[in-house]
DNA sequence: GAGATATGTCAATAAGGCTGACGTATATGG
DNA sequence: CCATATACGTCAGCCTTATTGACATATCTC
């Protein structure tokens, strides 16, 4: 999983900019650590995806479909915050290669419910495994007592308006 | 600062994949938290950059030049892990808009030493300020005693081979 | 002086985004 | 039952950021 390049609409954010930063120096170390940590975090899946001629976009789609079986197109667009045109190309490839299956909605036949196939689930698990391994190894470098703090820290890095929605989606996600 | 899309060369990495993951479930929560945290972490600078018709590539270049005054082209390419052709377009724009200044090397006149101008420094500081503000706010959600653990965790997320080099560059960086 | 090195540049290509416009199937409300 | 709204699909064109390959130029080093 890798962060999408959100272009175009930048989102209406009100005056969020710190004026003078009264309190001391900028945390350059943490800024750069986060940058490099994320860079390497996504490099593991990249190697696997390259074997299949997939990119990070495929990873994101497969990941969230796998974690949220029956997800509709609209819901997926809302998570990924991309346009349906962008999604379509990637999704078509994942469906064409039988990693994802599309089922017409029962209640509402306009909707498309997305499901990972067996091989889709396997690939998603393989991708999550390499990222999970990196996380596990990193946690080993930190006292177990501090593990909840790391989760709290990452949670607090998420936009407050998004936080609740993100958390509910993460926690409910029962499919491993 | 935002992670580059490393395409093409994926880097020679030896069999790094966890075989069966004997030890239990995958840390899906942390995987997704890291994803969303990073997404929002880069969204703040994006808004500012958009005002100037710059992209994330400009941010990365400006950031590292500002933090490492006198950086050469080759060193910058090594940090960013992109090709000189990719760098060139972005760098030309930053030089053309007078955010970055190029000085021919004294000892070796083939080299180009990059420096942020006054306005380059101001922009870099403004970008770092919004990211720093998010970090500071997130740290406030965590006991101060756990702050070193967060730094240790992020450090351990970086590839072991890269870690030493990255850390030395981060710590020495005296320019805030 | 020959060759290596640091940088610059031209050209073609790809991935992954975007906007705008339009089409189709299905639901839903009056 | 018909009009409108909704969910999705698709065509066309564009942008940014990256890639590879080839070649040019200046400068350093042996």
Short mmCIF file of C-alpha atoms (C1' of nucleotides) in Angstrom, two decimals:
data_model
loop_
_atom_site.label_atom_id
_atom_site.label_comp_id
_atom_site.label_asym_id
_atom_site.label_seq_id
_atom_site.Cartn_x
_atom_site.Cartn_y
_atom_site.Cartn_z
CA UNK A 1 0.00 0.00 0.00
CA UNK A 2 1.24 3.32 -1.00
CA UNK A 3 -0.15 6.77 -0.75
CA UNK A 4 -1.96 8.09 -3.81
CA UNK A 5 -0.79 11.17 -5.57
CA UNK A 6 -3.75 13.37 -4.94
CA UNK A 7 -3.66 15.91 -7.70
CA UNK A 8 -6.19 18.45 -8.85
CA UNK A 9 -8.61 18.99 -6.02
CA UNK A 10 -6.52 19.74 -3.02
CA UNK A 11 -9.41 19.74 -0.65
CA UNK A 12 -10.84 22.72 1.13
CA UNK A 13 -8.76 23.15 4.22
CA UNK A 14 -9.13 26.18 6.34
CA UNK A 15 -6.20 28.23 7.44
CA UNK A 16 -4.21 25.42 8.89
CA UNK A 17 -0.82 26.97 8.63
CA UNK A 18 1.22 27.63 11.71
CA UNK A 19 2.05 31.30 11.73
CA UNK A 20 5.31 31.76 13.52
CA UNK A 21 5.85 28.41 15.20
CA UNK A 22 6.55 30.06 18.50
CA UNK A 23 7.81 26.86 20.07
CA UNK A 24 11.29 26.23 18.79
CA UNK A 25 12.92 24.31 15.98
CA UNK A 26 11.21 22.22 13.37
CA UNK A 27 11.33 18.45 13.82
CA UNK A 28 13.42 17.86 10.72
CA UNK A 29 14.55 14.48 11.95
CA UNK A 30 11.05 13.11 12.23
CA UNK A 31 10.04 14.63 8.92
CA UNK A 32 12.87 12.91 7.13
CA UNK A 33 12.56 9.66 9.04
CA UNK A 34 8.92 9.46 8.06
CA UNK A 35 9.85 10.11 4.46
CA UNK A 36 12.52 7.44 4.30
CA UNK A 37 10.53 4.95 6.35
CA UNK A 38 7.62 5.25 4.01
CA UNK A 39 9.83 5.00 0.96
CA UNK A 40 11.18 1.67 2.12
CA UNK A 41 7.81 0.51 3.40
CA UNK A 42 6.40 0.59 -0.11
CA UNK A 43 9.53 -0.75 -1.78
CA UNK A 44 8.85 -4.33 -0.68
CA UNK A 45 5.45 -4.62 -2.39
CA UNK A 46 6.89 -2.83 -5.41
CA UNK A 47 9.24 -5.73 -6.06
CA UNK A 48 6.42 -8.25 -5.99
CA UNK A 49 4.08 -6.11 -8.05
CA UNK A 50 6.74 -5.61 -10.71
CA UNK A 51 6.80 -9.38 -11.30
CA UNK A 52 3.14 -9.22 -12.28
CA UNK A 53 3.40 -5.97 -14.24
CA UNK A 54 1.30 -4.27 -11.63
CA UNK A 55 1.90 -0.95 -9.96
CA UNK A 56 1.06 0.63 -6.66
CA UNK A 57 -2.36 1.56 -7.91
CA UNK A 58 -3.18 -2.12 -8.29
CA UNK A 59 -1.92 -2.76 -4.80
CA UNK A 60 -4.18 -0.15 -3.26
CA UNK A 61 -7.25 -1.43 -5.04
CA UNK A 62 -6.56 -5.07 -4.28
CA UNK A 63 -5.75 -4.32 -0.68
CA UNK A 64 -8.95 -2.49 0.10
CA UNK A 65 -11.15 -4.86 -1.86
CA UNK A 66 -9.60 -7.78 -0.05
CA UNK A 67 -10.08 -6.12 3.30
CA UNK A 68 -13.64 -4.98 2.55
CA UNK A 69 -15.37 -7.73 0.61
CA UNK A 70 -18.39 -6.55 -1.31
CA UNK A 71 -17.11 -3.00 -1.52
CA UNK A 72 -18.92 -0.97 -4.18
CA UNK A 73 -17.23 1.20 -6.78
CA UNK A 74 -18.42 4.36 -5.07
CA UNK A 75 -17.11 3.25 -1.69
CA UNK A 76 -13.75 2.33 -3.18
CA UNK A 77 -13.51 5.70 -4.90
CA UNK A 78 -14.22 7.34 -1.59
CA UNK A 79 -11.41 5.45 0.13
CA UNK A 80 -8.88 5.98 -2.61
CA UNK A 81 -9.95 9.51 -3.42
CA UNK A 82 -9.39 9.12 -7.13
CA UNK A 83 -11.75 9.45 -10.08
CA UNK A 84 -13.67 6.57 -11.54
CA UNK A 85 -11.74 6.97 -14.79
CA UNK A 86 -8.49 6.41 -12.96
CA UNK A 87 -9.86 3.48 -11.05
CA UNK A 88 -11.35 1.87 -14.10
CA UNK A 89 -8.15 1.12 -15.93
CA UNK A 90 -6.53 -0.49 -12.93
CA UNK A 91 -9.63 -2.33 -11.86
CA UNK A 92 -10.16 -3.74 -15.33
CA UNK A 93 -6.68 -5.23 -15.24
CA UNK A 94 -7.28 -6.78 -11.86
CA UNK A 95 -10.56 -8.23 -13.04
CA UNK A 96 -9.03 -9.37 -16.33
CA UNK A 97 -6.30 -11.21 -14.50
CA UNK A 98 -8.86 -12.72 -12.14
CA UNK A 99 -7.55 -11.21 -8.95
CA UNK A 100 -10.81 -9.40 -8.39
CA UNK A 101 -14.36 -10.48 -9.14
CA UNK A 102 -17.31 -8.19 -9.83
CA UNK A 103 -20.80 -9.13 -8.72
CA UNK A 104 -23.92 -7.20 -9.56
CA UNK A 105 -25.78 -6.03 -6.49
CA UNK A 106 -28.80 -7.99 -5.33
CA UNK A 107 -30.78 -5.21 -3.70
CA UNK A 108 -29.58 -2.56 -6.13
CA UNK A 109 -28.61 -3.97 -9.48
CA UNK A 110 -26.82 -0.78 -10.47
CA UNK A 111 -24.14 -1.42 -7.93
CA UNK A 112 -21.05 -3.55 -8.44
CA UNK A 113 -19.74 -5.44 -5.46
CA UNK A 114 -16.05 -6.20 -5.57
CA UNK A 115 -14.48 -9.32 -4.13
CA UNK A 116 -10.96 -10.69 -4.15
CA UNK A 117 -10.76 -14.12 -5.76
CA UNK A 118 -8.70 -16.88 -4.19
CA UNK A 119 -5.62 -15.75 -6.05
CA UNK A 120 -6.45 -12.14 -5.26
CA UNK A 121 -6.58 -12.97 -1.61
CA UNK A 122 -3.29 -14.84 -1.91
CA UNK A 123 -1.57 -11.92 -3.60
CA UNK A 124 -2.97 -9.43 -1.12
CA UNK A 125 -1.74 -11.59 1.72
CA UNK A 126 1.68 -11.89 0.15
CA UNK A 127 1.93 -8.12 -0.18
CA UNK A 128 0.71 -7.55 3.35
CA UNK A 129 3.18 -10.15 4.59
CA UNK A 130 6.25 -8.27 3.42
CA UNK A 131 4.97 -5.02 4.83
CA UNK A 132 3.96 -6.76 8.03
CA UNK A 133 7.39 -8.30 8.33
CA UNK A 134 9.03 -4.90 8.13
CA UNK A 135 6.65 -3.58 10.75
CA UNK A 136 7.24 -6.54 13.03
CA UNK A 137 10.98 -6.15 12.78
CA UNK A 138 10.70 -2.44 13.49
CA UNK A 139 8.51 -3.07 16.53
CA UNK A 140 11.20 -5.40 17.83
CA UNK A 141 13.49 -2.40 18.05
CA UNK A 142 11.12 -0.77 20.48
CA UNK A 143 9.99 -1.78 23.98
CA UNK A 144 6.65 -3.54 23.83
CA UNK A 145 5.25 -1.04 26.28
CA UNK A 146 5.64 1.65 23.64
CA UNK A 147 3.76 -0.23 20.92
CA UNK A 148 0.39 1.35 21.72
CA UNK A 149 2.06 4.77 21.58
CA UNK A 150 3.18 4.07 18.03
CA UNK A 151 -0.34 3.20 17.01
CA UNK A 152 -1.62 6.31 18.75
CA UNK A 153 1.00 8.43 17.05
CA UNK A 154 0.16 7.18 13.56
CA UNK A 155 -3.52 7.61 14.27
CA UNK A 156 -2.97 11.19 15.35
CA UNK A 157 -1.12 11.89 12.11
CA UNK A 158 -4.37 11.34 10.22
CA UNK A 159 -6.60 14.33 9.54
CA UNK A 160 -9.05 14.70 12.44
CA UNK A 161 -12.03 14.82 10.08
CA UNK A 162 -10.96 11.53 8.47
CA UNK A 163 -9.84 9.79 11.60
CA UNK A 164 -13.11 8.34 12.76
CA UNK A 165 -14.05 6.98 9.37
CA UNK A 166 -10.62 5.52 8.78
CA UNK A 167 -10.52 3.86 12.17
CA UNK A 168 -13.93 2.30 11.80
CA UNK A 169 -12.95 0.87 8.46
CA UNK A 170 -9.67 -0.44 9.77
CA UNK A 171 -11.05 -2.07 12.87
CA UNK A 172 -14.09 -3.68 11.34
CA UNK A 173 -11.99 -5.14 8.57
CA UNK A 174 -12.25 -8.80 9.51
CA UNK A 175 -10.59 -10.29 6.46
CA UNK A 176 -6.96 -11.20 6.95
CA UNK B 1 8.30 15.71 1.54
CA UNK B 2 6.86 12.78 -0.17
CA UNK B 3 8.21 9.46 -1.23
CA UNK B 4 9.36 9.14 -4.82
CA UNK B 5 7.77 6.64 -7.12
CA UNK B 6 10.76 4.47 -7.75
CA UNK B 7 10.07 2.87 -11.08
CA UNK B 8 12.22 0.79 -13.32
CA UNK B 9 15.12 -0.46 -11.27
CA UNK B 10 13.62 -2.03 -8.22
CA UNK B 11 16.95 -2.65 -6.60
CA UNK B 12 18.62 -5.99 -6.15
CA UNK B 13 17.21 -7.38 -2.96
CA UNK B 14 17.86 -10.90 -1.89
CA UNK B 15 15.09 -13.23 -0.93
CA UNK B 16 13.53 -11.05 1.68
CA UNK B 17 10.10 -12.56 1.69
CA UNK B 18 8.71 -14.14 4.83
CA UNK B 19 7.88 -17.74 4.00
CA UNK B 20 4.97 -18.79 6.06
CA UNK B 21 4.82 -16.11 8.73
CA UNK B 22 4.67 -18.65 11.52
CA UNK B 23 3.85 -16.02 14.11
CA UNK B 24 0.22 -15.12 13.75
CA UNK B 25 -1.89 -12.52 12.02
CA UNK B 26 -0.70 -9.71 9.83
CA UNK B 27 -0.64 -6.23 11.37
CA UNK B 28 -3.27 -4.83 9.05
CA UNK B 29 -4.05 -1.97 11.38
CA UNK B 30 -0.52 -0.66 11.38
CA UNK B 31 -0.20 -1.14 7.63
CA UNK B 32 -3.29 0.95 6.99
CA UNK B 33 -2.51 3.52 9.65
CA UNK B 34 0.88 4.08 8.08
CA UNK B 35 -0.77 4.47 4.69
CA UNK B 36 -3.32 7.01 5.81
CA UNK B 37 -0.90 8.86 8.07
CA UNK B 38 1.50 9.32 5.21
CA UNK B 39 -1.23 10.36 2.84
CA UNK B 40 -2.26 13.18 5.13
CA UNK B 41 1.33 14.03 6.03
CA UNK B 42 2.03 14.97 2.41
CA UNK B 43 -1.32 16.64 1.83
CA UNK B 44 -0.33 19.76 3.76
CA UNK B 45 2.66 20.66 1.59
CA UNK B 46 0.64 19.76 -1.50
CA UNK B 47 -1.71 22.64 -0.84
CA UNK B 48 1.12 25.12 -0.59
CA UNK B 49 2.96 23.73 -3.58
CA UNK B 50 -0.14 23.94 -5.72
CA UNK B 51 -0.23 27.70 -5.19
CA UNK B 52 3.17 27.93 -6.84
CA UNK B 53 2.47 25.39 -9.56
CA UNK B 54 4.98 23.08 -8.00
CA UNK B 55 4.64 19.40 -7.32
CA UNK B 56 6.02 17.01 -4.80
CA UNK B 57 9.15 16.56 -6.87
CA UNK B 58 9.97 20.20 -6.31
CA UNK B 59 9.40 19.79 -2.62
CA UNK B 60 11.83 16.92 -2.35
CA UNK B 61 14.55 18.75 -4.25
CA UNK B 62 14.11 21.98 -2.35
CA UNK B 63 13.97 20.21 0.97
CA UNK B 64 17.22 18.32 0.58
CA UNK B 65 19.06 21.21 -0.99
CA UNK B 66 17.96 23.45 1.82
CA UNK B 67 19.01 20.92 4.40
CA UNK B 68 22.33 20.16 2.72
CA UNK B 69 23.74 23.39 1.34
CA UNK B 70 26.33 22.89 -1.35
CA UNK B 71 24.93 19.52 -2.32
CA UNK B 72 26.15 18.38 -5.74
CA UNK B 73 23.95 16.99 -8.48
CA UNK B 74 25.35 13.52 -8.00
CA UNK B 75 24.72 13.58 -4.26
CA UNK B 76 21.18 14.79 -4.78
CA UNK B 77 20.52 12.05 -7.30
CA UNK B 78 21.80 9.54 -4.78
CA UNK B 79 19.42 10.80 -2.12
CA UNK B 80 16.39 10.99 -4.35
CA UNK B 81 17.22 7.87 -6.31
CA UNK B 82 15.96 9.29 -9.57
CA UNK B 83 17.70 9.85 -12.90
CA UNK B 84 19.38 13.09 -13.81
CA UNK B 85 16.88 13.61 -16.61
CA UNK B 86 14.05 13.53 -14.12
CA UNK B 87 15.86 15.83 -11.77
CA UNK B 88 16.77 18.26 -14.47
CA UNK B 89 13.34 19.51 -15.36
CA UNK B 90 12.33 20.08 -11.77
CA UNK B 91 15.64 21.62 -10.82
CA UNK B 92 15.53 23.97 -13.79
CA UNK B 93 12.18 25.25 -12.63
CA UNK B 94 13.43 25.81 -9.11
CA UNK B 95 16.47 27.64 -10.42
CA UNK B 96 14.38 29.61 -12.91
CA UNK B 97 12.08 30.78 -10.14
CA UNK B 98 15.08 31.62 -7.98
CA UNK B 99 14.37 29.23 -5.15
CA UNK B 100 17.63 27.42 -5.77
CA UNK B 101 20.97 28.76 -6.82
CA UNK B 102 23.68 26.86 -8.68
CA UNK B 103 27.34 27.53 -8.02
CA UNK B 104 30.20 26.01 -9.94
CA UNK B 105 32.56 24.07 -7.73
CA UNK B 106 35.81 25.74 -6.63
CA UNK B 107 37.97 22.67 -6.29
CA UNK B 108 36.27 20.80 -9.10
CA UNK B 109 34.73 23.08 -11.67
CA UNK B 110 32.70 20.25 -13.19
CA UNK B 111 30.56 20.05 -10.11
CA UNK B 112 27.49 22.14 -9.42
CA UNK B 113 26.82 23.05 -5.83
CA UNK B 114 23.20 23.71 -5.02
CA UNK B 115 22.03 26.24 -2.48
CA UNK B 116 18.61 27.47 -1.44
CA UNK B 117 18.19 31.19 -1.94
CA UNK B 118 16.56 33.33 0.72
CA UNK B 119 13.13 32.70 -0.79
CA UNK B 120 14.02 29.03 -1.23
CA UNK B 121 14.85 28.78 2.41
CA UNK B 122 11.62 30.57 3.30
CA UNK B 123 9.54 28.20 1.19
CA UNK B 124 11.31 25.14 2.55
CA UNK B 125 10.71 26.38 6.07
CA UNK B 126 7.06 27.01 5.33
CA UNK B 127 6.66 23.49 3.99
CA UNK B 128 8.51 21.98 6.91
CA UNK B 129 6.39 24.04 9.29
CA UNK B 130 3.09 22.48 8.24
CA UNK B 131 4.54 19.01 8.39
CA UNK B 132 6.19 19.78 11.69
CA UNK B 133 2.93 21.07 13.08
CA UNK B 134 1.20 17.81 12.25
CA UNK B 135 4.00 15.88 13.87
CA UNK B 136 3.97 18.03 16.97
CA UNK B 137 0.24 17.64 17.36
CA UNK B 138 0.54 13.89 16.92
CA UNK B 139 3.29 13.70 19.51
CA UNK B 140 0.99 15.47 21.94
CA UNK B 141 -1.31 12.47 21.72
CA UNK B 142 1.45 10.29 23.09
CA UNK B 143 3.27 10.28 26.42
CA UNK B 144 6.56 12.12 26.14
CA UNK B 145 8.34 9.07 27.47
CA UNK B 146 7.36 7.24 24.29
CA UNK B 147 8.73 9.86 21.90
CA UNK B 148 12.13 8.21 21.57
CA UNK B 149 10.36 4.94 20.78
CA UNK B 150 8.61 6.58 17.86
CA UNK B 151 11.88 7.81 16.47
CA UNK B 152 13.38 4.36 16.97
CA UNK B 153 10.42 2.75 15.26
CA UNK B 154 10.60 4.95 12.20
CA UNK B 155 14.34 4.45 12.02
CA UNK B 156 13.91 0.70 12.13
CA UNK B 157 11.44 0.90 9.25
CA UNK B 158 14.29 2.06 7.00
CA UNK B 159 16.26 -0.56 5.09
CA UNK B 160 19.20 -1.67 7.23
CA UNK B 161 21.67 -0.99 4.41
CA UNK B 162 20.40 2.55 4.04
CA UNK B 163 19.97 3.29 7.70
CA UNK B 164 23.45 4.44 8.55
CA UNK B 165 23.74 6.75 5.58
CA UNK B 166 20.30 8.21 6.11
CA UNK B 167 20.90 8.83 9.79
CA UNK B 168 24.20 10.53 9.24
CA UNK B 169 22.65 12.83 6.68
CA UNK B 170 19.72 13.61 8.94
CA UNK B 171 21.73 14.32 12.05
CA UNK B 172 24.46 16.38 10.48
CA UNK B 173 21.93 18.54 8.69
CA UNK B 174 22.40 21.79 10.60
CA UNK B 175 20.24 24.00 8.46
CA UNK B 176 16.78 24.61 9.81
"C1'" DG C 1 47.11 14.06 -24.69
"C1'" DA C 2 43.91 10.12 -23.42
"C1'" DG C 3 40.50 8.75 -20.81
"C1'" DA C 4 37.47 9.17 -16.92
"C1'" DT C 5 34.06 11.99 -14.57
"C1'" DA C 6 30.22 15.52 -13.73
"C1'" DT C 7 26.80 17.44 -15.82
"C1'" DG C 8 23.39 18.83 -19.58
"C1'" DT C 9 20.14 17.67 -23.13
"C1'" DC C 10 17.23 15.45 -26.88
"C1'" DA C 11 13.81 11.98 -27.78
"C1'" DA C 12 10.60 8.43 -26.90
"C1'" DT C 13 7.85 5.87 -23.49
"C1'" DA C 14 5.07 4.59 -19.34
"C1'" DA C 15 2.18 4.86 -15.07
"C1'" DG C 16 -1.12 7.07 -12.83
"C1'" DG C 17 -3.42 10.79 -12.05
"C1'" DC C 18 -6.87 14.66 -13.97
"C1'" DT C 19 -11.19 17.08 -16.52
"C1'" DG C 20 -15.08 17.01 -19.53
"C1'" DA C 21 -18.56 14.80 -21.97
"C1'" DC C 22 -21.64 11.29 -22.91
"C1'" DG C 23 -24.03 6.66 -22.66
"C1'" DT C 24 -26.63 2.96 -20.23
"C1'" DA C 25 -29.00 0.53 -16.79
"C1'" DT C 26 -31.64 0.71 -12.83
"C1'" DA C 27 -34.20 2.98 -8.86
"C1'" DT C 28 -37.34 6.01 -7.12
"C1'" DG C 29 -40.75 9.62 -6.43
"C1'" DG C 30 -44.74 12.01 -8.06
"C1'" DC D 1 -46.03 5.29 -15.81
"C1'" DC D 2 -42.95 8.64 -16.66
"C1'" DA D 3 -39.38 11.79 -15.26
"C1'" DT D 4 -35.47 12.31 -12.86
"C1'" DA D 5 -31.76 10.80 -10.13
"C1'" DT D 6 -28.14 7.47 -9.25
"C1'" DA D 7 -24.32 3.97 -10.19
"C1'" DC D 8 -21.40 2.86 -13.26
"C1'" DG D 9 -18.74 2.63 -17.86
"C1'" DT D 10 -16.15 4.76 -21.47
"C1'" DC D 11 -14.00 7.95 -24.94
"C1'" DA D 12 -10.70 11.60 -25.58
"C1'" DG D 13 -7.18 14.64 -24.30
"C1'" DC D 14 -3.95 16.41 -20.97
"C1'" DC D 15 -0.40 16.75 -17.04
"C1'" DT D 16 3.37 15.25 -13.86
"C1'" DT D 17 6.85 12.46 -12.75
"C1'" DA D 18 9.24 9.01 -13.69
"C1'" DT D 19 11.94 5.78 -17.10
"C1'" DT D 20 15.74 4.31 -20.95
"C1'" DG D 21 19.06 5.36 -24.44
"C1'" DA D 22 22.09 8.27 -26.81
"C1'" DC D 23 25.06 11.92 -27.24
"C1'" DA D 24 27.47 16.59 -26.09
"C1'" DT D 25 30.52 19.43 -23.25
"C1'" DA D 26 33.56 20.79 -19.81
"C1'" DT D 27 36.95 19.57 -16.69
"C1'" DC D 28 39.97 16.63 -14.00
"C1'" DT D 29 43.52 13.05 -13.64
"C1'" DC D 30 47.10 10.06 -15.03
#
